[in-house]
Coordinates of C-alpha atoms and ligand atoms in Angstrom, one line a residue:
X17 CA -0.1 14.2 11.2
X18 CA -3.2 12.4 11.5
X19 CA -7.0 12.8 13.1
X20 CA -7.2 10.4 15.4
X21 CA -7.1 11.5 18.6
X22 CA -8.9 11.9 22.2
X23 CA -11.6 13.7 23.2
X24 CA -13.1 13.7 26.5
X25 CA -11.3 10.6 27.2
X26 CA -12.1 8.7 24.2
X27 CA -10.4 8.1 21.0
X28 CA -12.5 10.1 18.1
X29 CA -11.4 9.5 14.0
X30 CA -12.4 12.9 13.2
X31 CA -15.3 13.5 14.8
X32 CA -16.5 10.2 15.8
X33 CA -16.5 8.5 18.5
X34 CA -14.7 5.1 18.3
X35 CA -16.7 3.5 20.9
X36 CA -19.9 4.9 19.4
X37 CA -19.0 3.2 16.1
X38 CA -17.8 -0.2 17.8
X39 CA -20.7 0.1 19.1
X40 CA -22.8 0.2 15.8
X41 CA -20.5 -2.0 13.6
X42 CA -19.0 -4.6 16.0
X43 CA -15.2 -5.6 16.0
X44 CA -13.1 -5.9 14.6
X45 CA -12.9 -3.7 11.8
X46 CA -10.8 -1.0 10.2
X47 CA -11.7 2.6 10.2
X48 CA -10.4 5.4 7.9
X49 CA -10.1 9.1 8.1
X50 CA -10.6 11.0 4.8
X51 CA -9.1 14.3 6.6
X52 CA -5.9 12.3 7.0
X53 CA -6.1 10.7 3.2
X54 CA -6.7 14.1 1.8
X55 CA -3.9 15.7 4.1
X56 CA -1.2 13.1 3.4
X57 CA -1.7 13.8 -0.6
X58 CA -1.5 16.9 -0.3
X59 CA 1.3 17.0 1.9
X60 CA 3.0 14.7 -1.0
X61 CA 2.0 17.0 -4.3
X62 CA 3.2 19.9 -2.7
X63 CA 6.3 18.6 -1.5
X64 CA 6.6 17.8 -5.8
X65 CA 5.2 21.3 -6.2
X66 CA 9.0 22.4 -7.6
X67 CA 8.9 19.9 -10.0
X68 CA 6.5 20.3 -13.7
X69 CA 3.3 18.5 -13.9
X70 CA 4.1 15.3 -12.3
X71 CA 1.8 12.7 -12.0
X72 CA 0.9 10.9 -8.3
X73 CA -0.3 7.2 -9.2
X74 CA -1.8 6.2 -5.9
X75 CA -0.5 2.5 -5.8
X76 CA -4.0 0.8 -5.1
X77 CA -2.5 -2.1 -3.8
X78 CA -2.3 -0.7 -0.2
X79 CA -5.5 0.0 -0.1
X80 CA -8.0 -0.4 -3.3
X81 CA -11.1 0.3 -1.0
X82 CA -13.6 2.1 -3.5
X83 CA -14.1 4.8 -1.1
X84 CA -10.2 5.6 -0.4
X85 CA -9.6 5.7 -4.2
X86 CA -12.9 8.1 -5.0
X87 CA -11.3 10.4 -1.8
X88 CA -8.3 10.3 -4.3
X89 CA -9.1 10.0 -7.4
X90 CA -11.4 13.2 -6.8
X91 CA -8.3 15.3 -5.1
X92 CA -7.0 14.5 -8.4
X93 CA -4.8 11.4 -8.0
X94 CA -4.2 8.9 -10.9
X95 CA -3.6 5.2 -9.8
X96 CA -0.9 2.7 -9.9
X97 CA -2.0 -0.7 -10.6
X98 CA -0.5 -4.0 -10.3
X99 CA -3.6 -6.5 -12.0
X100 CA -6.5 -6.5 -14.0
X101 CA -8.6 -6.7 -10.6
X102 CA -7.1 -3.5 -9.4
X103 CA -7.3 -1.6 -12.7
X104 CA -11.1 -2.2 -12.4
X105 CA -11.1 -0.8 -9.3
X106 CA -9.5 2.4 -10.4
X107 CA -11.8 3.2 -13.3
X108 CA -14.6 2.3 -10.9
X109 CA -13.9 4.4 -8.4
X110 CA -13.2 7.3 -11.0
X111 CA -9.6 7.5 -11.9
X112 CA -9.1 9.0 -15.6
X113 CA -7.5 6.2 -17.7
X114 CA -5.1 8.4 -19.2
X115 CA -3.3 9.0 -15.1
X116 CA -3.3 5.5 -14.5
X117 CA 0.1 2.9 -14.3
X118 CA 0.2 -0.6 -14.9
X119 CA 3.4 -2.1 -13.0
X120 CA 4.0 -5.7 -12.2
X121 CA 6.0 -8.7 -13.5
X122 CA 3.3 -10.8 -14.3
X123 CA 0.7 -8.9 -16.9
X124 CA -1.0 -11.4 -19.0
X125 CA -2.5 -11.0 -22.3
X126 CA -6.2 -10.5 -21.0
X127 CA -4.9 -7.9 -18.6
X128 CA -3.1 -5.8 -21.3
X129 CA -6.1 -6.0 -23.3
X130 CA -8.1 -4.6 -20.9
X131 CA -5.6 -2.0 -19.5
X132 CA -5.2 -1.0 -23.7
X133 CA -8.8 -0.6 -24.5
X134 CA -8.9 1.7 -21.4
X135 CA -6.1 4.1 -22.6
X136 CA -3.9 4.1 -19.5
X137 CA -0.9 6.3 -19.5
X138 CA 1.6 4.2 -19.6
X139 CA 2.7 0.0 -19.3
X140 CA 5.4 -0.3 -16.7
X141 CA 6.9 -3.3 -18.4
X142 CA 9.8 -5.3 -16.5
X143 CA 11.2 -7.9 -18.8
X144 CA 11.5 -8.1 -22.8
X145 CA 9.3 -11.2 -23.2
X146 CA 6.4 -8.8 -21.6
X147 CA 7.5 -6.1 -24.3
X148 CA 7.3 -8.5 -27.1
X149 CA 4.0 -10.2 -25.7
X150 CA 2.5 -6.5 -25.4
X151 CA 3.5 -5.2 -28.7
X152 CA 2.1 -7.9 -30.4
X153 CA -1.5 -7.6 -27.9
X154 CA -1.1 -3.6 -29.0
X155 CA -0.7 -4.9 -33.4
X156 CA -4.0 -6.9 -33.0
X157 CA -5.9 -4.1 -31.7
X158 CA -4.7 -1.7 -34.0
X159 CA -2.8 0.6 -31.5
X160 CA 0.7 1.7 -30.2
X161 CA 1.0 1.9 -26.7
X162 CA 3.0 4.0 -24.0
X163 CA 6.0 1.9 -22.3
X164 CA 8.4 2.6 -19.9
X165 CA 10.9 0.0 -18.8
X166 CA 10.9 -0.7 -15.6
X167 CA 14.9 -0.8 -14.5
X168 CA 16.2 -2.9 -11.2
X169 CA 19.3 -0.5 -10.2
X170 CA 20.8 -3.0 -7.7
X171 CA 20.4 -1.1 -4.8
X172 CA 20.1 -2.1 -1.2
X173 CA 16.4 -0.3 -0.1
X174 CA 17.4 -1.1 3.7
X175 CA 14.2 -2.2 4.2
X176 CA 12.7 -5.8 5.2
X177 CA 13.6 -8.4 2.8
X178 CA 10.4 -8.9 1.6
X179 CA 9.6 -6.0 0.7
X180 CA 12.9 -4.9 -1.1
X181 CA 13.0 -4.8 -4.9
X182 CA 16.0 -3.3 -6.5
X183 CA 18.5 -6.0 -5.9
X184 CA 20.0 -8.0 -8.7
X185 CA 18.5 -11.0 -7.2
X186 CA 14.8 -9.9 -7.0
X187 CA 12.0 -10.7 -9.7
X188 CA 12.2 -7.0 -10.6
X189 CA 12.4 -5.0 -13.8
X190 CA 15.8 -5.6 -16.5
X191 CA 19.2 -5.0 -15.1
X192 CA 20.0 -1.7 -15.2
X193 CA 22.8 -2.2 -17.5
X194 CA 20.9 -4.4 -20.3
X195 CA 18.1 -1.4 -20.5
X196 CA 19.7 0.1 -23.9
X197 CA 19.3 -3.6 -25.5
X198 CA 15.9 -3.1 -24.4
X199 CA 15.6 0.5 -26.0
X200 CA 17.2 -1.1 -29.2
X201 CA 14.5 -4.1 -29.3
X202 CA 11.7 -1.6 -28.5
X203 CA 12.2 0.3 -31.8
X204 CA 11.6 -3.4 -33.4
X205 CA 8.5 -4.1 -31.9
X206 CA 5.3 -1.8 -34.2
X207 CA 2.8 -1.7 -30.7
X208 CA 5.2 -0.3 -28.3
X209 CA 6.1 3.1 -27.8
X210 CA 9.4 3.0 -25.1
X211 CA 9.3 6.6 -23.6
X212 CA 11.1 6.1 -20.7
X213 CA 12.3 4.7 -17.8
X214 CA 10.7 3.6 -14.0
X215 CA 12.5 2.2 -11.2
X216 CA 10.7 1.1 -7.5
X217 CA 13.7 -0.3 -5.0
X218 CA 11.4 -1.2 -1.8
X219 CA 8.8 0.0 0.4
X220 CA 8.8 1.4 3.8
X221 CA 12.4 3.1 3.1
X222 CA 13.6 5.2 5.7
X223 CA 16.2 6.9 4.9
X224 CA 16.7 8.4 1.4
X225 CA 20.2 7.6 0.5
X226 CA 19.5 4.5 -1.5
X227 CA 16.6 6.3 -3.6
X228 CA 19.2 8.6 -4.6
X229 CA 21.4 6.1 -5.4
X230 CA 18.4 4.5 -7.8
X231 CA 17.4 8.2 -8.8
X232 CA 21.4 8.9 -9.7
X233 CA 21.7 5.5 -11.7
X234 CA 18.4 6.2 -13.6
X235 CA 19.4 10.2 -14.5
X236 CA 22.7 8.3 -16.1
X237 CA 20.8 6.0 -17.8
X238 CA 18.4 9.1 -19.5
X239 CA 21.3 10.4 -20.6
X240 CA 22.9 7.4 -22.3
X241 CA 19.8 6.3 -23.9
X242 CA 19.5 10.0 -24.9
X243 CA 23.1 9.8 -26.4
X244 CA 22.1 6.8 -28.4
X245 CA 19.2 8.6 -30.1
X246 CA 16.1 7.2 -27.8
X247 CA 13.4 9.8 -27.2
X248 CA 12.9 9.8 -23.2
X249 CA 9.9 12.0 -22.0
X250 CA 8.9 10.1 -18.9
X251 CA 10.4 8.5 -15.9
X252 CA 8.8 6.5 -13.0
X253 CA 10.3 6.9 -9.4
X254 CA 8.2 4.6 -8.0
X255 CA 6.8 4.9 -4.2
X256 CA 8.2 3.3 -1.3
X257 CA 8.9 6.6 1.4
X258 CA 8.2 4.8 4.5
X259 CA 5.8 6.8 7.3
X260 CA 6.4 5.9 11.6
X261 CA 5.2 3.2 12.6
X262 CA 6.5 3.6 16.3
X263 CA 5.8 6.9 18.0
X264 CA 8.9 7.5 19.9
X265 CA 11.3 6.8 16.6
X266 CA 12.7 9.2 14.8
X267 CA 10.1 9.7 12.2
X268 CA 11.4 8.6 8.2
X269 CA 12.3 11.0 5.9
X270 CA 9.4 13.7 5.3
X271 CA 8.1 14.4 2.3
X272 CA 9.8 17.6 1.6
X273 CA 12.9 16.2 2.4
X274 CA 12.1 13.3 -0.5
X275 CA 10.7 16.2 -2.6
X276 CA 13.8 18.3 -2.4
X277 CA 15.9 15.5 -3.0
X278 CA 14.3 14.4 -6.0
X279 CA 14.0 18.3 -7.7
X280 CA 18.1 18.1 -7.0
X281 CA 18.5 14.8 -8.9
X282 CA 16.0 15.0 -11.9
X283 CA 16.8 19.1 -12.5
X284 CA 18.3 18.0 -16.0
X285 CA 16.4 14.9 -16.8
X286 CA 13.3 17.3 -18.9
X287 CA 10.8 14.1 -18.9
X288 CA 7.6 14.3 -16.6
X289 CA 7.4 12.3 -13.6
X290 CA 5.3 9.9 -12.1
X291 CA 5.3 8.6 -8.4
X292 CA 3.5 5.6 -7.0
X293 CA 2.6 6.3 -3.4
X294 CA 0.8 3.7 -1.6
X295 CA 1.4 3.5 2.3
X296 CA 2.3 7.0 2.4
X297 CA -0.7 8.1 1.9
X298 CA -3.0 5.2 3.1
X299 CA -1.0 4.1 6.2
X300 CA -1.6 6.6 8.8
X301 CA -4.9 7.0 7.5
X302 CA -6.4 3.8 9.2
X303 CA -6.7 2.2 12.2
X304 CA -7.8 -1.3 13.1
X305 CA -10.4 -1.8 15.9
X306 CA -10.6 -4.6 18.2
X307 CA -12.2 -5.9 21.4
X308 CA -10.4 -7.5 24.3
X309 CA -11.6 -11.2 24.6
X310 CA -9.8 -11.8 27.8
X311 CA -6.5 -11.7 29.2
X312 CA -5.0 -15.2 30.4
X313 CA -2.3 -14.9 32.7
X314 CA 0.4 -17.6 31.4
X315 CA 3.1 -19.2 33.3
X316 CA 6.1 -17.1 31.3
X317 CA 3.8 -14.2 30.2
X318 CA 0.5 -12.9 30.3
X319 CA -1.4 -12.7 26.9
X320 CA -4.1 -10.1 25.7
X321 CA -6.8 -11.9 23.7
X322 CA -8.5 -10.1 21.0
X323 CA -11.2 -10.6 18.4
X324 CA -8.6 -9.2 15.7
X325 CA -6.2 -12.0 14.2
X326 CA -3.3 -12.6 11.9
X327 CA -5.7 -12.8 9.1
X328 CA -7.0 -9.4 9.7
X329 CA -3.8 -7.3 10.0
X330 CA -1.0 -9.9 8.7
X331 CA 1.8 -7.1 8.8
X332 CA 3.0 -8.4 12.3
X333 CA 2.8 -12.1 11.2
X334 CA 4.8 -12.1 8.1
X335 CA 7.2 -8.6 8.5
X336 CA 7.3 -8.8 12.5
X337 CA 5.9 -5.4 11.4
X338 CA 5.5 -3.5 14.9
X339 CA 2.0 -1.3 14.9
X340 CA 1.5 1.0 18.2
X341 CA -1.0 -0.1 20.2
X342 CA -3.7 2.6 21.8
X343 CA -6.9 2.1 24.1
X344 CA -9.8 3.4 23.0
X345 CA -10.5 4.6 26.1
X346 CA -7.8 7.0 27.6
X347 CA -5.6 5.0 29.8
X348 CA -6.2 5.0 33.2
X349 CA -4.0 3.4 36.2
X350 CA -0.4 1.4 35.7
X351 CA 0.5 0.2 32.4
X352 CA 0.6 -3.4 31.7
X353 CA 3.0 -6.4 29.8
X354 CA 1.4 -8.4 27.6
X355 CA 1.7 -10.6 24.3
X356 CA -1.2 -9.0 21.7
X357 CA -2.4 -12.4 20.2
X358 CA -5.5 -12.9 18.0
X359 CA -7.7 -16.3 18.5
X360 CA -6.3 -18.3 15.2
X361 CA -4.4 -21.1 16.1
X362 CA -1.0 -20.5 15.1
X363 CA 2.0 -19.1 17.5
X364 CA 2.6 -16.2 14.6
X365 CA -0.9 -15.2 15.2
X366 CA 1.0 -12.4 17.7
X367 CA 0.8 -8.5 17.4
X368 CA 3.1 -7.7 19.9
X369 CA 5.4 -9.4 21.8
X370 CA 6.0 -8.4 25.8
X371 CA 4.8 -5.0 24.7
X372 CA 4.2 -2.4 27.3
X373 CA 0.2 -1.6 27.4
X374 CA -2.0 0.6 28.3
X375 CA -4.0 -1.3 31.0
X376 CA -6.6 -3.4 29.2
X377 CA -9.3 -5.9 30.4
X378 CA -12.1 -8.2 29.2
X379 CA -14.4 -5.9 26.9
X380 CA -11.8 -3.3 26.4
X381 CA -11.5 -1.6 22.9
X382 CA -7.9 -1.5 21.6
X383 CA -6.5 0.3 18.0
X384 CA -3.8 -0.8 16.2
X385 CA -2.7 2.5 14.3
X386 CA -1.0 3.1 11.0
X387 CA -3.2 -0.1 9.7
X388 CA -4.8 2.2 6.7
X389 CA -2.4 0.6 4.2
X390 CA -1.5 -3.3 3.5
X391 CA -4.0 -4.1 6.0
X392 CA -7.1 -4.8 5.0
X393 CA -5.7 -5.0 2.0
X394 CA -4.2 -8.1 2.9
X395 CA -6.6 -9.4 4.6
X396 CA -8.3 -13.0 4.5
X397 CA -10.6 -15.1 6.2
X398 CA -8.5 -18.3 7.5
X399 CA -9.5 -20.3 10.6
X400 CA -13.1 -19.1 8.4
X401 CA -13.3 -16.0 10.4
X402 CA -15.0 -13.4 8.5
X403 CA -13.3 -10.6 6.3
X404 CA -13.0 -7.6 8.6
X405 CA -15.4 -4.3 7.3
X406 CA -14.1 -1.2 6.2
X407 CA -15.8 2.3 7.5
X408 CA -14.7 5.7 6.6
X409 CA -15.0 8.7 8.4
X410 CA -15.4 12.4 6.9
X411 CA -15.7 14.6 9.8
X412 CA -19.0 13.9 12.1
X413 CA -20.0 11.4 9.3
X414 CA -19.4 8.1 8.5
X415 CA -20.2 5.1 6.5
X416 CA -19.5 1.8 5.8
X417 CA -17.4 1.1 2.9
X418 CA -16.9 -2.9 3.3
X419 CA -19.9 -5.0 5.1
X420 CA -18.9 -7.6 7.1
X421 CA -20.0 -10.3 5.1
X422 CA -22.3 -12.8 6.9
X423 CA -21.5 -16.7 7.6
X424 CA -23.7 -17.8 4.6
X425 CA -21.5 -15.2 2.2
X426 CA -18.6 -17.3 3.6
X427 CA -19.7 -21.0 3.3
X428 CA -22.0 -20.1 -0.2
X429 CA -18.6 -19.6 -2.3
X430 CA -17.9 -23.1 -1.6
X431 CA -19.5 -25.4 -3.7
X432 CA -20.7 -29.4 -3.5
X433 CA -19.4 -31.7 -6.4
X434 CA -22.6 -33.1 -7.9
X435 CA -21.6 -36.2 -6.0
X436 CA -21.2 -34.9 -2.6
X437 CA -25.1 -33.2 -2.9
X438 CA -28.1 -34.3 -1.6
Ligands
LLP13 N1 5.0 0.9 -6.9 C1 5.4 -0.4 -7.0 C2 5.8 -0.9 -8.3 C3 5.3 -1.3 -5.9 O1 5.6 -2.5 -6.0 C4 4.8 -0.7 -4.7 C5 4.7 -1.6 -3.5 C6 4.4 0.6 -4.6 C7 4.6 1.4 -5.8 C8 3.9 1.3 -3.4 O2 4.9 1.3 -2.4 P1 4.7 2.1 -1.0 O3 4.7 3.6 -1.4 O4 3.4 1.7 -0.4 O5 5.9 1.7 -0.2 N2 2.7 -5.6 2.0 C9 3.9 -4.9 2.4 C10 4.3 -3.8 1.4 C11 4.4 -4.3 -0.1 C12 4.8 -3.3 -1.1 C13 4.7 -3.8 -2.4 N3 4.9 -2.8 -3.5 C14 3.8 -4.3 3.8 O6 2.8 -4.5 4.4 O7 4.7 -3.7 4.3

């Protein structure tokens, strides 16, 4: 469920009115409903609520706005990060150290340092090189840190390829089946602490079955390392439930269901949890806000023309992601056929292809929905259009959280070589 809906013929988040706010901000830009963050996190903790103290590690990532992860952070979430950037962010915006994650297969020396002198919970560490280079970052500063080994279960997420991680043949976490050699290193190395084991097999999953497979394959491994004499307290189930993206689907599994599933699977494991939600929380949350430009009838198709582009919402561009389409004013009259395009010059600059519209003309205002996670997230300013702003909405209230930056911001980070000036 979300708050984004019409009222008196005119699509409100929350209270506001959308065209109100176009109005004031200009387009295109992303808009998100705290009513809808706050409801989706709950909606996931209590779906955990049979399970002891576990901890929800928002994964930043899908959308690391300040103002999403305060809404968070103060409903009590922790954070999952992936980069030193991001683990910034989270302390910024309020997150206790001691709930936040660091996954990721790339961590560098600087960013353990910084994650270390922090006190995060716990390193998500994917290969033994990382758990080597950690340990020894952990000896010079005099501490032992929290690990947990992130494992790659081989397991086909049946999601889109790029977004799948727990095959054999991803960049992901140890094979499942080398983790005790891991466990045995780990009690070599003096600045590591291994406590346990994560796993994260894709994102957008819709069905549950290959999470149980991971969960099932992780509860075995518990117990073997257990059976070898490792200590295991923790374990890491990732994120990765996938939310609707198309409103006449059937809708992916609910949180409950996931919940249920996973108090089933871990009853025996007695470690404490973490989960690593990112779009389910974010991605229903926010909409992206656009203007009509003009509609050009083509030979072959007609094509809607809007101020948004590929480099705004690049889910379409790069997943062929499909996001539903609504007009900000209520529809009135026949719908229409059209190919959604932005103005960057590139054929993959497409939203939708031959969709079915609600009828749209020069001026119109258009949402793309579920856009609150991966979008602006993702967003950049190629074709040097600028980065689109953020504004969130908290009932009749509402703010901007991300300016639009202006055309000087843009062309001052470039610089002239001393022999280019003057
Ligand atoms: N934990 C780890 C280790 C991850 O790699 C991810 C996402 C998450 C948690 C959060 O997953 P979620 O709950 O959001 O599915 N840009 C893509 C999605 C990339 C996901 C990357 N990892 C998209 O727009 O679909």
């Amino acid at each position: 469920m979300d708050h984004f809906h019409y009222r008196d013929g005119v699509l409100h988040a929350e209270d506001v009115n959308l065209e109100a706010l176009a109005a004031e901000v200009g387009t295109p830009f992303y808009c998100y409903s705290t009513a809808t963050l706050l409801r989706h996190y709950q909606v996931f903790t209590s779906a955990l609520g049979a399970l002891p103290d576990p901890l929800v590690a928002y994964a930043v990532k899908a959308n690391p706005n300040q103002a999403v992860i305060r809404t968070l952070a103060r409903a009590g979430a922790g954070a999952d990060v992936v980069s030193i950037g991001e683990l910034k962010r989270a302390l910024a915006a309020g997150v206790p150290a001691d709930r936040i994650v660091f996954s990721g297969v790339g961590k560098t020396a600087e960013e353990m340092r910084a994650a270390i002198d922090a006190g995060i919970y716990q390193f998500n560490v994917e290969s033994l090189p990382e758990a080597e280079l950690l340990s020894s970052v952990a000896v010079e500063m005099g501490r032992v840190v929290p690990i947990v080994f992130r494992v790659n279960p081989d397991v086909d997420a049946m999601t889109h390829a790029k977004i799948s991680t727990g095959r054999a043949e991803n960049k992901f976490g140890i094979a499942i089946d080398t983790a005790p050699a891991a466990f045995d290193l780990a009690r070599s190395l003096p600045g590591i602490d291994a406590l346990g084991v994560a796993v994260h097999i894709g994102s957008q999953l819709t069905s549950l079955d290959p999470l149980e497979r991971a969960f099932e394959r992780v509860g075995e491994l518990i117990a073997q390392l257990r059976a070898e004499g490792h200590d295991i307290s923790r374990a890491d189930l990732g994120g990765g439930l996938g939310v609707p993206y198309l409103s006449d689907q059937p809708e992916p599994p609910s949180p409950a269901e996931y919940g249920g599933m996973v108090a089933r699977i871990t009853r025996d494991w007695n470690v404490r949890l973490t989960f690593e939600p990112g779009r389910l929380i974010a991605g229903n949350a926010g909409i992206l806000v656009s203007r009509v430009v003009r509609l050009k009838g083509g030979r072959e198709r007609n094509f809607l023309i809007i101020d948004a582009a590929m480099n705004d919402l690049m889910r379409p561009s790069l997943y062929d992601a499909w996001h539903d389409i609504q007009a900000v004013r209520q529809p009135q009259g026949d719908p229409m056929v059209a190919d959604v395009v932005g103005p960057v010059c590139e054929t993959g600059d497409t939203f939708a292809s031959q969709r079915t519209l609600p009828r749209l003309d020069t001026g119109d205002l258009m949402v793309f929905r579920t856009a609150g996670a991966y979008g602006a997230a993702m967003a950049n300013s190629y074709n040097s259009r600028l980065l689109t702003p953020e504004v969130m909405v908290s009932g009749d209230r509402w703010a901007i959280v991300r300016e639009r930056p202006s055309y000087e911001d843009l062309i001052g980070q470039d610089q002239l070589p001393e022999w280019l000036s003057g």
